[in-house]
CSV table of C-alpha atoms in Angstrom, one decimal:
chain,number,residue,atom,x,y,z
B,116,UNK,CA,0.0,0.0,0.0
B,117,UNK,CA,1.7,3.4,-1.1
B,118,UNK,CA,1.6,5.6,1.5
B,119,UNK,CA,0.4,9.5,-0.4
B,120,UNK,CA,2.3,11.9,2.3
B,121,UNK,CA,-0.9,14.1,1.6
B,122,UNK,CA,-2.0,16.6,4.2
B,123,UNK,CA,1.6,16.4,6.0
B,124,UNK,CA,2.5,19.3,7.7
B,125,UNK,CA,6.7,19.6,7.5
B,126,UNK,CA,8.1,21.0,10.8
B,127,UNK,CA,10.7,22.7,8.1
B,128,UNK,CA,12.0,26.0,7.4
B,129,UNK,CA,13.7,27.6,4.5
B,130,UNK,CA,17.3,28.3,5.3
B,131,UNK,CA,17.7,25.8,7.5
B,132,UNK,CA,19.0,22.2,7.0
B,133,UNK,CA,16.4,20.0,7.7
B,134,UNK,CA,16.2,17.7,10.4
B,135,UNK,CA,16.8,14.1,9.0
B,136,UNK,CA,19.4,15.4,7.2
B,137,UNK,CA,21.9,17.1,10.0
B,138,UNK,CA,25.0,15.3,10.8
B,139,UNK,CA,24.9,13.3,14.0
B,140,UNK,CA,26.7,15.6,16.6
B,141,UNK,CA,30.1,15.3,17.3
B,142,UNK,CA,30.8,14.2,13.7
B,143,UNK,CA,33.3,15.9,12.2
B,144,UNK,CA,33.2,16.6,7.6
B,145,UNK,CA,35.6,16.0,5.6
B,146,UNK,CA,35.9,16.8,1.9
B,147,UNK,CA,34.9,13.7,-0.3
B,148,UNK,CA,34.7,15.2,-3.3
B,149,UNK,CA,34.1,18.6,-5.2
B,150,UNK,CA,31.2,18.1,-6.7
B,151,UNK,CA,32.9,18.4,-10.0
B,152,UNK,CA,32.0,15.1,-11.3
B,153,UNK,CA,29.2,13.8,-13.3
B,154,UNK,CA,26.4,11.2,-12.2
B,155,UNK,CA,26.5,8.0,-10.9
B,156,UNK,CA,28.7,6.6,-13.3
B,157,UNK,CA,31.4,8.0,-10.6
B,158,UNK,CA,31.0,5.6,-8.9
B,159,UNK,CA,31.0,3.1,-11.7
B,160,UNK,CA,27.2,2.4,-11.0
B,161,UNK,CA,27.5,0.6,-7.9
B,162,UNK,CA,24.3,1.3,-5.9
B,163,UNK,CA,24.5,2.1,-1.6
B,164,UNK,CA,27.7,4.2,-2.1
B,165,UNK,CA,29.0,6.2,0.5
B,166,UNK,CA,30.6,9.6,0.3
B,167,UNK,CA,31.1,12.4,2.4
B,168,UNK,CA,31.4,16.1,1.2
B,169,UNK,CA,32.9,19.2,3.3
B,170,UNK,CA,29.9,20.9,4.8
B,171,UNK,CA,27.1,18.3,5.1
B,172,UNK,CA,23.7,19.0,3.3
B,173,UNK,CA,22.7,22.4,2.2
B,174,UNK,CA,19.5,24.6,4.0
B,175,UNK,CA,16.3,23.9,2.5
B,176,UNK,CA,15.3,26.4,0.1
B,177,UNK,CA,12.5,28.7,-0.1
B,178,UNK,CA,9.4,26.5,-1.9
B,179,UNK,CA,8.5,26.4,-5.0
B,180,UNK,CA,5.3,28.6,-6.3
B,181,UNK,CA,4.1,25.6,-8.3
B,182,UNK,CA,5.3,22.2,-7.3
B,183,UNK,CA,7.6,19.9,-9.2
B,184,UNK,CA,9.2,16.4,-9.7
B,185,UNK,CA,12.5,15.5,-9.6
B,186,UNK,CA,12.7,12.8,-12.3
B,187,UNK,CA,16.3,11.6,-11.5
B,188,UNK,CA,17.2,10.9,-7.8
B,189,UNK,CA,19.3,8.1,-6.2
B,190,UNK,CA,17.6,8.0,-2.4
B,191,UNK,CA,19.7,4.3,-2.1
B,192,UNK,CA,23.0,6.2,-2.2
B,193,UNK,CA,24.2,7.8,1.2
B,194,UNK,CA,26.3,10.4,2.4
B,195,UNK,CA,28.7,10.1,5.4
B,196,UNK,CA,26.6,9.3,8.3
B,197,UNK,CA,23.4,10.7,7.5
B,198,UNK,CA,20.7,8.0,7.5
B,199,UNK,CA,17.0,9.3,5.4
B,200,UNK,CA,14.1,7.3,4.9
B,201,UNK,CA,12.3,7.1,1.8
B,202,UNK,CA,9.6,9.3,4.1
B,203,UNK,CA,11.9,12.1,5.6
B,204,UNK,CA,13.3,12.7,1.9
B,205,UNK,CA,9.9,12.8,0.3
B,206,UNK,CA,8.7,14.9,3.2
B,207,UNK,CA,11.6,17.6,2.9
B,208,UNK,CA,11.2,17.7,-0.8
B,209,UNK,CA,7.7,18.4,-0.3
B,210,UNK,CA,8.5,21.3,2.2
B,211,UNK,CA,10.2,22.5,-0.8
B,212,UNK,CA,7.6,22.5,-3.5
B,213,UNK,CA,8.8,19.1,-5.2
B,214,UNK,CA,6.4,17.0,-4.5
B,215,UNK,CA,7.3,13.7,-5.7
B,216,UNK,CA,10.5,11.6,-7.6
B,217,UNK,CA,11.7,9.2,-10.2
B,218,UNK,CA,14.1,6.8,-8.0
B,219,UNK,CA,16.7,5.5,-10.5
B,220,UNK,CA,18.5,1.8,-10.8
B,221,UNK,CA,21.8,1.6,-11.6
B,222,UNK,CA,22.6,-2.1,-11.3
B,223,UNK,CA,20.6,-5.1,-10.5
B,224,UNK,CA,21.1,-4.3,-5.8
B,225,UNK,CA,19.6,-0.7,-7.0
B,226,UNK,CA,16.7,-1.9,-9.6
B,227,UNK,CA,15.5,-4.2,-7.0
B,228,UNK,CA,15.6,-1.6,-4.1
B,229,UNK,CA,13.7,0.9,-6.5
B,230,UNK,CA,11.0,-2.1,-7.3
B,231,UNK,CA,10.2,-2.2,-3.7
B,232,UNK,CA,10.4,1.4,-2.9
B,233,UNK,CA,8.2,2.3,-5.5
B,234,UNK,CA,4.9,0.7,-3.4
B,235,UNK,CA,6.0,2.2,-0.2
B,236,UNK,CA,5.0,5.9,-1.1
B,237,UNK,CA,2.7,7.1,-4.1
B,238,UNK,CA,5.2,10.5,-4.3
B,239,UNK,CA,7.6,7.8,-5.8
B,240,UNK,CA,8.0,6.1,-9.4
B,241,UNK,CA,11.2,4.4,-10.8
B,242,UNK,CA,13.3,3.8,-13.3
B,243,UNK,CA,15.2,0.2,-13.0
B,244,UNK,CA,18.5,-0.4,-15.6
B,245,UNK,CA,22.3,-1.5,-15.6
B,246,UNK,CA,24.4,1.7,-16.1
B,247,UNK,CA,26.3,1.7,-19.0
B,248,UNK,CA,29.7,1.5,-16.7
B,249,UNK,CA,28.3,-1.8,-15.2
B,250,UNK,CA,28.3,-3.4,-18.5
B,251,UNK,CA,31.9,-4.2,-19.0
B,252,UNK,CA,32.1,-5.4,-15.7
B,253,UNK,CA,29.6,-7.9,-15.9
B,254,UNK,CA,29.9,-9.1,-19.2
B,255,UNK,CA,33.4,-9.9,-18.3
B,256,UNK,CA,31.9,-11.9,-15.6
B,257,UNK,CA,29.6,-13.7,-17.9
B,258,UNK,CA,26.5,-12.3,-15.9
B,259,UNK,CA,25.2,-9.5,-17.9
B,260,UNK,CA,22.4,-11.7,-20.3
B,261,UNK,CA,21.0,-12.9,-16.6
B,262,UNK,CA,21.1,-9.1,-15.1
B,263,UNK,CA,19.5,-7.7,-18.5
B,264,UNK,CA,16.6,-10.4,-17.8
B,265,UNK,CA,16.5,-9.3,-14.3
B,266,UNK,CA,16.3,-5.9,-15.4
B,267,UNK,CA,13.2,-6.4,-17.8
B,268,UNK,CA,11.0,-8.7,-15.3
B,269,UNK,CA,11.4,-5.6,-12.5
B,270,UNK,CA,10.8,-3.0,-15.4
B,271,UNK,CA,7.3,-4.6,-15.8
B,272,UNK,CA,6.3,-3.2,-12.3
B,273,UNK,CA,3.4,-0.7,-13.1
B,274,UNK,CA,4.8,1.9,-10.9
B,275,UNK,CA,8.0,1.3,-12.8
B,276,UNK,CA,7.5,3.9,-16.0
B,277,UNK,CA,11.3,3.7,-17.4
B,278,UNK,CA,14.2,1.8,-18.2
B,279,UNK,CA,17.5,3.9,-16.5
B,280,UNK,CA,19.7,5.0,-16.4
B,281,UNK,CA,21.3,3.0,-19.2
B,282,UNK,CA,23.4,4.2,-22.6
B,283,UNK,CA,27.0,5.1,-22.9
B,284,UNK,CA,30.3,6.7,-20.6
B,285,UNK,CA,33.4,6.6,-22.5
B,286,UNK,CA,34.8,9.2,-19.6
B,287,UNK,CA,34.8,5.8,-17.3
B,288,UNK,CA,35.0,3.0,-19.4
B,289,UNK,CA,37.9,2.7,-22.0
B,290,UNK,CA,37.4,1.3,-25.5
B,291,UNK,CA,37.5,-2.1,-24.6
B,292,UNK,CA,34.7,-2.2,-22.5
B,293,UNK,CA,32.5,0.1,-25.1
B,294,UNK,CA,31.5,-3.2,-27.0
B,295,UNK,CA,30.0,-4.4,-24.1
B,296,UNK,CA,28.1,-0.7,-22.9
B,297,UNK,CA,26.5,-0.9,-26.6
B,298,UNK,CA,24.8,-4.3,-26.6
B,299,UNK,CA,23.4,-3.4,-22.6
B,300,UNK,CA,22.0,0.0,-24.3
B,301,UNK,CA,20.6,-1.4,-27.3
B,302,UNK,CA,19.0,-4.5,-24.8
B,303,UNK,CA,17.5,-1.6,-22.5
B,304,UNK,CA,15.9,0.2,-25.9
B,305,UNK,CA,14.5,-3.0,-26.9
B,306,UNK,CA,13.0,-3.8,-23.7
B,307,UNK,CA,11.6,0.1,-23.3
B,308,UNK,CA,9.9,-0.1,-27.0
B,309,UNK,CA,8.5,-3.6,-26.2
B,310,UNK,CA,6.9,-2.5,-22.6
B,311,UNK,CA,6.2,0.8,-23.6
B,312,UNK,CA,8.2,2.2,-21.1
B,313,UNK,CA,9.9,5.9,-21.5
B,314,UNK,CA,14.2,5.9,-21.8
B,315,UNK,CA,16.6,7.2,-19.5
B,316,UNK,CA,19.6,8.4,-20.7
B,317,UNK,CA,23.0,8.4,-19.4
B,318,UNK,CA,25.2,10.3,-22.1
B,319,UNK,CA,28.7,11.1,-20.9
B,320,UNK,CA,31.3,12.0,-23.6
B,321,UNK,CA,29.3,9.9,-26.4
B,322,UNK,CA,27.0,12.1,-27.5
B,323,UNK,CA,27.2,11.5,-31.0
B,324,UNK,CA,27.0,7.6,-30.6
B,325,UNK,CA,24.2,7.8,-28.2
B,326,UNK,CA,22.1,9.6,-31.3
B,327,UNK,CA,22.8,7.4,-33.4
B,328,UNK,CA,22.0,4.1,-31.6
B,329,UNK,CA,18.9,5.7,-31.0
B,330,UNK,CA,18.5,6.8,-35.1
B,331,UNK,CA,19.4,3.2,-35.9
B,332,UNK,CA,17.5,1.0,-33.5
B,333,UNK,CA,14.9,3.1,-33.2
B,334,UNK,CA,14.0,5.1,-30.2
B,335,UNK,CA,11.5,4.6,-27.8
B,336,UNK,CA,7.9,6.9,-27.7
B,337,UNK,CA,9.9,9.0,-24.7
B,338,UNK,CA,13.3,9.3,-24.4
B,339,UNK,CA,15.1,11.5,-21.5
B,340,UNK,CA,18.5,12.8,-22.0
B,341,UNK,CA,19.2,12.8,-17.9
B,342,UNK,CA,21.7,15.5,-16.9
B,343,UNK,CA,21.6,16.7,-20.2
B,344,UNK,CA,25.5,17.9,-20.9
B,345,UNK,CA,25.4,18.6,-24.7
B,346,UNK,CA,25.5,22.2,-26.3
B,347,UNK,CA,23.0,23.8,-28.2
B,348,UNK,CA,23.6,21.2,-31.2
B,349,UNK,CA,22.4,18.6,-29.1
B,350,UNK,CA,19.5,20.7,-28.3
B,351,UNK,CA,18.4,21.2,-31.3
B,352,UNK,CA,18.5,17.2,-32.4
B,353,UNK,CA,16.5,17.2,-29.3
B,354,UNK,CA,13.8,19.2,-30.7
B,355,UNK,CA,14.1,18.1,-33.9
B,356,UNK,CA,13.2,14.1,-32.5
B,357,UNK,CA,11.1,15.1,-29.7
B,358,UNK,CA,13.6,13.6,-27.0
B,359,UNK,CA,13.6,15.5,-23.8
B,360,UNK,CA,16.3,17.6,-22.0
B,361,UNK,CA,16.6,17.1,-18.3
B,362,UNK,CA,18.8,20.1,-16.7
B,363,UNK,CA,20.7,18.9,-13.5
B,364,UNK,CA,22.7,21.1,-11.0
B,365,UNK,CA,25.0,21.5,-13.7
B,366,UNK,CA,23.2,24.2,-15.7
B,367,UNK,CA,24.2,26.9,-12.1
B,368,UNK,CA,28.0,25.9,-12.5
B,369,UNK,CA,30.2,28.9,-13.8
B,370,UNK,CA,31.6,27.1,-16.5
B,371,UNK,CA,28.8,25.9,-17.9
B,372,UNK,CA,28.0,28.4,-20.7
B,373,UNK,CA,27.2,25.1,-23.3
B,374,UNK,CA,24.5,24.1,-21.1
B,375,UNK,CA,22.8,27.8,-20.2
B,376,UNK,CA,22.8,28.1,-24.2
B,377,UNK,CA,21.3,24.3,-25.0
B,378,UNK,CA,18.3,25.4,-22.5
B,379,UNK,CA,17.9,28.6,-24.4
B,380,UNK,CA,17.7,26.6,-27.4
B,381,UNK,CA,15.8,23.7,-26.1
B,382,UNK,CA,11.8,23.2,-27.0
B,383,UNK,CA,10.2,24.6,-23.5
B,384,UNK,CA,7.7,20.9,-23.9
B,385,UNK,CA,10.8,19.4,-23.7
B,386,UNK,CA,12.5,20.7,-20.5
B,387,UNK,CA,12.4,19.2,-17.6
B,388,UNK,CA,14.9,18.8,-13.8
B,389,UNK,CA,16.5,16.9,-11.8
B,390,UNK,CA,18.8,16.7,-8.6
B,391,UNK,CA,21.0,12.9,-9.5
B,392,UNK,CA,21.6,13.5,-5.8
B,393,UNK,CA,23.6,13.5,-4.0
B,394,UNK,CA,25.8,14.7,-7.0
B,395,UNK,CA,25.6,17.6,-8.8
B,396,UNK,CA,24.7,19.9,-6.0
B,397,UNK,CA,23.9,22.9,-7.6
B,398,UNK,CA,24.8,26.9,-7.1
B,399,UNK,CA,26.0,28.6,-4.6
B,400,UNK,CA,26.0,24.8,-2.6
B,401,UNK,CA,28.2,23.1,-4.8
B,402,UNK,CA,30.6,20.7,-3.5
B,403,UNK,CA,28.4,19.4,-0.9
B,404,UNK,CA,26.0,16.6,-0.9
B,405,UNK,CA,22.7,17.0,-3.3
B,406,UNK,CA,18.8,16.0,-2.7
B,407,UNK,CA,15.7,15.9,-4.0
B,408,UNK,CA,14.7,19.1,-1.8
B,409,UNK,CA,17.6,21.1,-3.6
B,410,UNK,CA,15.2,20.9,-7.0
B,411,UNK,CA,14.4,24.5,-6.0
B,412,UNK,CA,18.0,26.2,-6.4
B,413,UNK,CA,18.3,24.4,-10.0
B,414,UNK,CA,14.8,25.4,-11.0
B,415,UNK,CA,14.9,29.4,-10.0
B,416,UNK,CA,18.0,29.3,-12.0
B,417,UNK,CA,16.7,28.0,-15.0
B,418,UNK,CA,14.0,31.0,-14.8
B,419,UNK,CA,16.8,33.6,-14.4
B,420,UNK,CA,18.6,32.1,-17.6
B,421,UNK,CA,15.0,31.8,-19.6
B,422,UNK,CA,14.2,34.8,-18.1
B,423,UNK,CA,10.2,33.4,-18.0
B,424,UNK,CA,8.2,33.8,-14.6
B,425,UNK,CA,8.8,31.3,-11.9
B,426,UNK,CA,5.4,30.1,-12.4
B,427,UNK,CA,5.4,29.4,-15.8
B,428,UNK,CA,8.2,27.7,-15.5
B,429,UNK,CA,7.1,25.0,-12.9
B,430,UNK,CA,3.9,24.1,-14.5
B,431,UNK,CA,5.6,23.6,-17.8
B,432,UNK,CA,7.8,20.9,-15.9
B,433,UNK,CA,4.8,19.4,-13.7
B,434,UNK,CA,3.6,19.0,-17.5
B,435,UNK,CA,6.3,17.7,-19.1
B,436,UNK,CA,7.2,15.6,-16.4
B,437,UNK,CA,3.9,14.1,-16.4
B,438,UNK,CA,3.5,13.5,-19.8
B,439,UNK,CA,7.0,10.8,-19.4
B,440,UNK,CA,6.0,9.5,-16.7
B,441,UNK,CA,2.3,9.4,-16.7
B,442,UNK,CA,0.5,10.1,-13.3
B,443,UNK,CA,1.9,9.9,-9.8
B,444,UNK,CA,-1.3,9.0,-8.2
């Protein structure tokens, strides 16, 4: 029975960390990582990973107008000693105007966690996969036919609406292993078209060979370019195939020009946001560990850069979100 959240009151305040996610006392930070890498494939895929990055979790931010979804989240990987439940992180994002998530699989311990997680709280859908940097690893154990099954008998879950984050990394995995990332992506389109399931992407340094996978095998009805990191180009292939953009933490970094000009570019039906926490913590918070109720920092700076009303701008993602995903309730 998934449990709705509805009619919670959040003992929460804006500029304030909130409560569940406050380091124990006495424990001391250290730095774990500057927040300059990409997504999960940091940590080659591997679900439950710990971290810990100077200066704990960031306040929670002023809420959202309209409320949102955060349609890439990892809520199995943890940071330092800092122990959520599913409820406390649904509960702060919802203090923060985001009121429900897409928990993503990254290998067969994480698909299976998100296929149970899913039926614990209506705010939450999933997305089960092998990421593209687990490939090589288990095709050179001679286990990656029997995870791909694995993968498509939990992607028919009904609250399971996509198959991710799978498709390509060659920043992780050398040329050897790119064989192997291929035939798990192409598997993870086939089984998306066959269970009409939307796609999500994980695209680091392979653009070009991620489009043309999909122009050659034929892409499913949705696909989702998660923590979009192309240029403008990309956007406009985007448009041009009706594949949507999702704009991570990475569109408030300093050097990010390609990306503030891809969303300028990008169809508005197309847009939508994500955290990947706990990486990619956005502006001014970067560097420390990312969740779903951080949405708001990424979202207000997407306005600024579109410079479109607040409003507008999270009932165009509620929409598009929605219309991946399907419904929430």
């Amino acid at each position: 029975m998934c449990n709705s959240g509805a009619g919670v009151r959040h003992p929460y305040a804006a500029g304030e960390t909130p409560p569940a996610y406050r380091e124990p006392a006495g424990t001391a930070t250290t730095d774990g990582g500057n927040g300059t890498t990409g997504t999960t494939g940091d940590d080659g895929g591997a679900s439950g990973a710990r971290r810990r990055r100077k200066g704990g979790y960031p306040p929670l931010p002023e809420p959202l107008p309209v409320p949102v979804i955060d349609n890439h989240t990892h809520f199995d990987f943890r940071e330092g000693s800092v122990e959520v439940s599913i409820t406390e992180a649904l509960d702060a994002a919802e203090a923060a105007g985001v009121r429900g998530a897409v928990q993503v699989g990254t290998d067969r311990a994480s698909s299976r966690f998100t296929a149970a997680v899913v039926e614990q709280d209506a705010r939450l859908l999933g997305a089960v996969a092998l990421h593209p940097n687990e490939a090589p690893l288990l095709a050179e154990a001679g286990t990656l036919e029997d995870a791909l099954g694995e993968i498509e008998q939990l992607a028919a879950g009904p609250r399971i609406r996509a198959l991710g984050e799978t498709g390509l990394d060659y920043f992780r995995t050398g040329e050897g292993g790119r064989g192997s990332q291929l035939m798990s992506f192409r598997r993870h389109l086939d089984i998306a078209r066959r269970l009409g399931k939307a796609l999500q992407i994980h695209d680091r340094d392979a653009h070009d060979d991620v489009v043309a996978t999909l122009l050659a095998d034929g892409a499913p009805e949705r696909v989702v370019l998660h923590c979009f990191s192309g240029d403008a180009g990309l956007a406009r292939i985007c448009n041009e195939h009706g594949w949507y953009m999702s704009f991570a933490g990475t569109v408030t970094f300093r050097n990010a020009d390609n990306l503030r000009e891809a969303l300028l570019v990008a169809d508005p039906a197309l847009v939508l946001t994500e955290t990947d926490a706990p990486f990619l913590t956005p502006h001014p918070h970067r560097g420390r560990p990312n969740a779903a109720y951080m949405v708001p920092y990424t979202v207000r700076a997407m306005a600024g850069i579109l410079d479109t009303g607040l409003d507008a701008l999270c009932a165009r993602l509620a929409a598009n979100t929605e219309a991946v995903y399907g419904s929430w309730d």
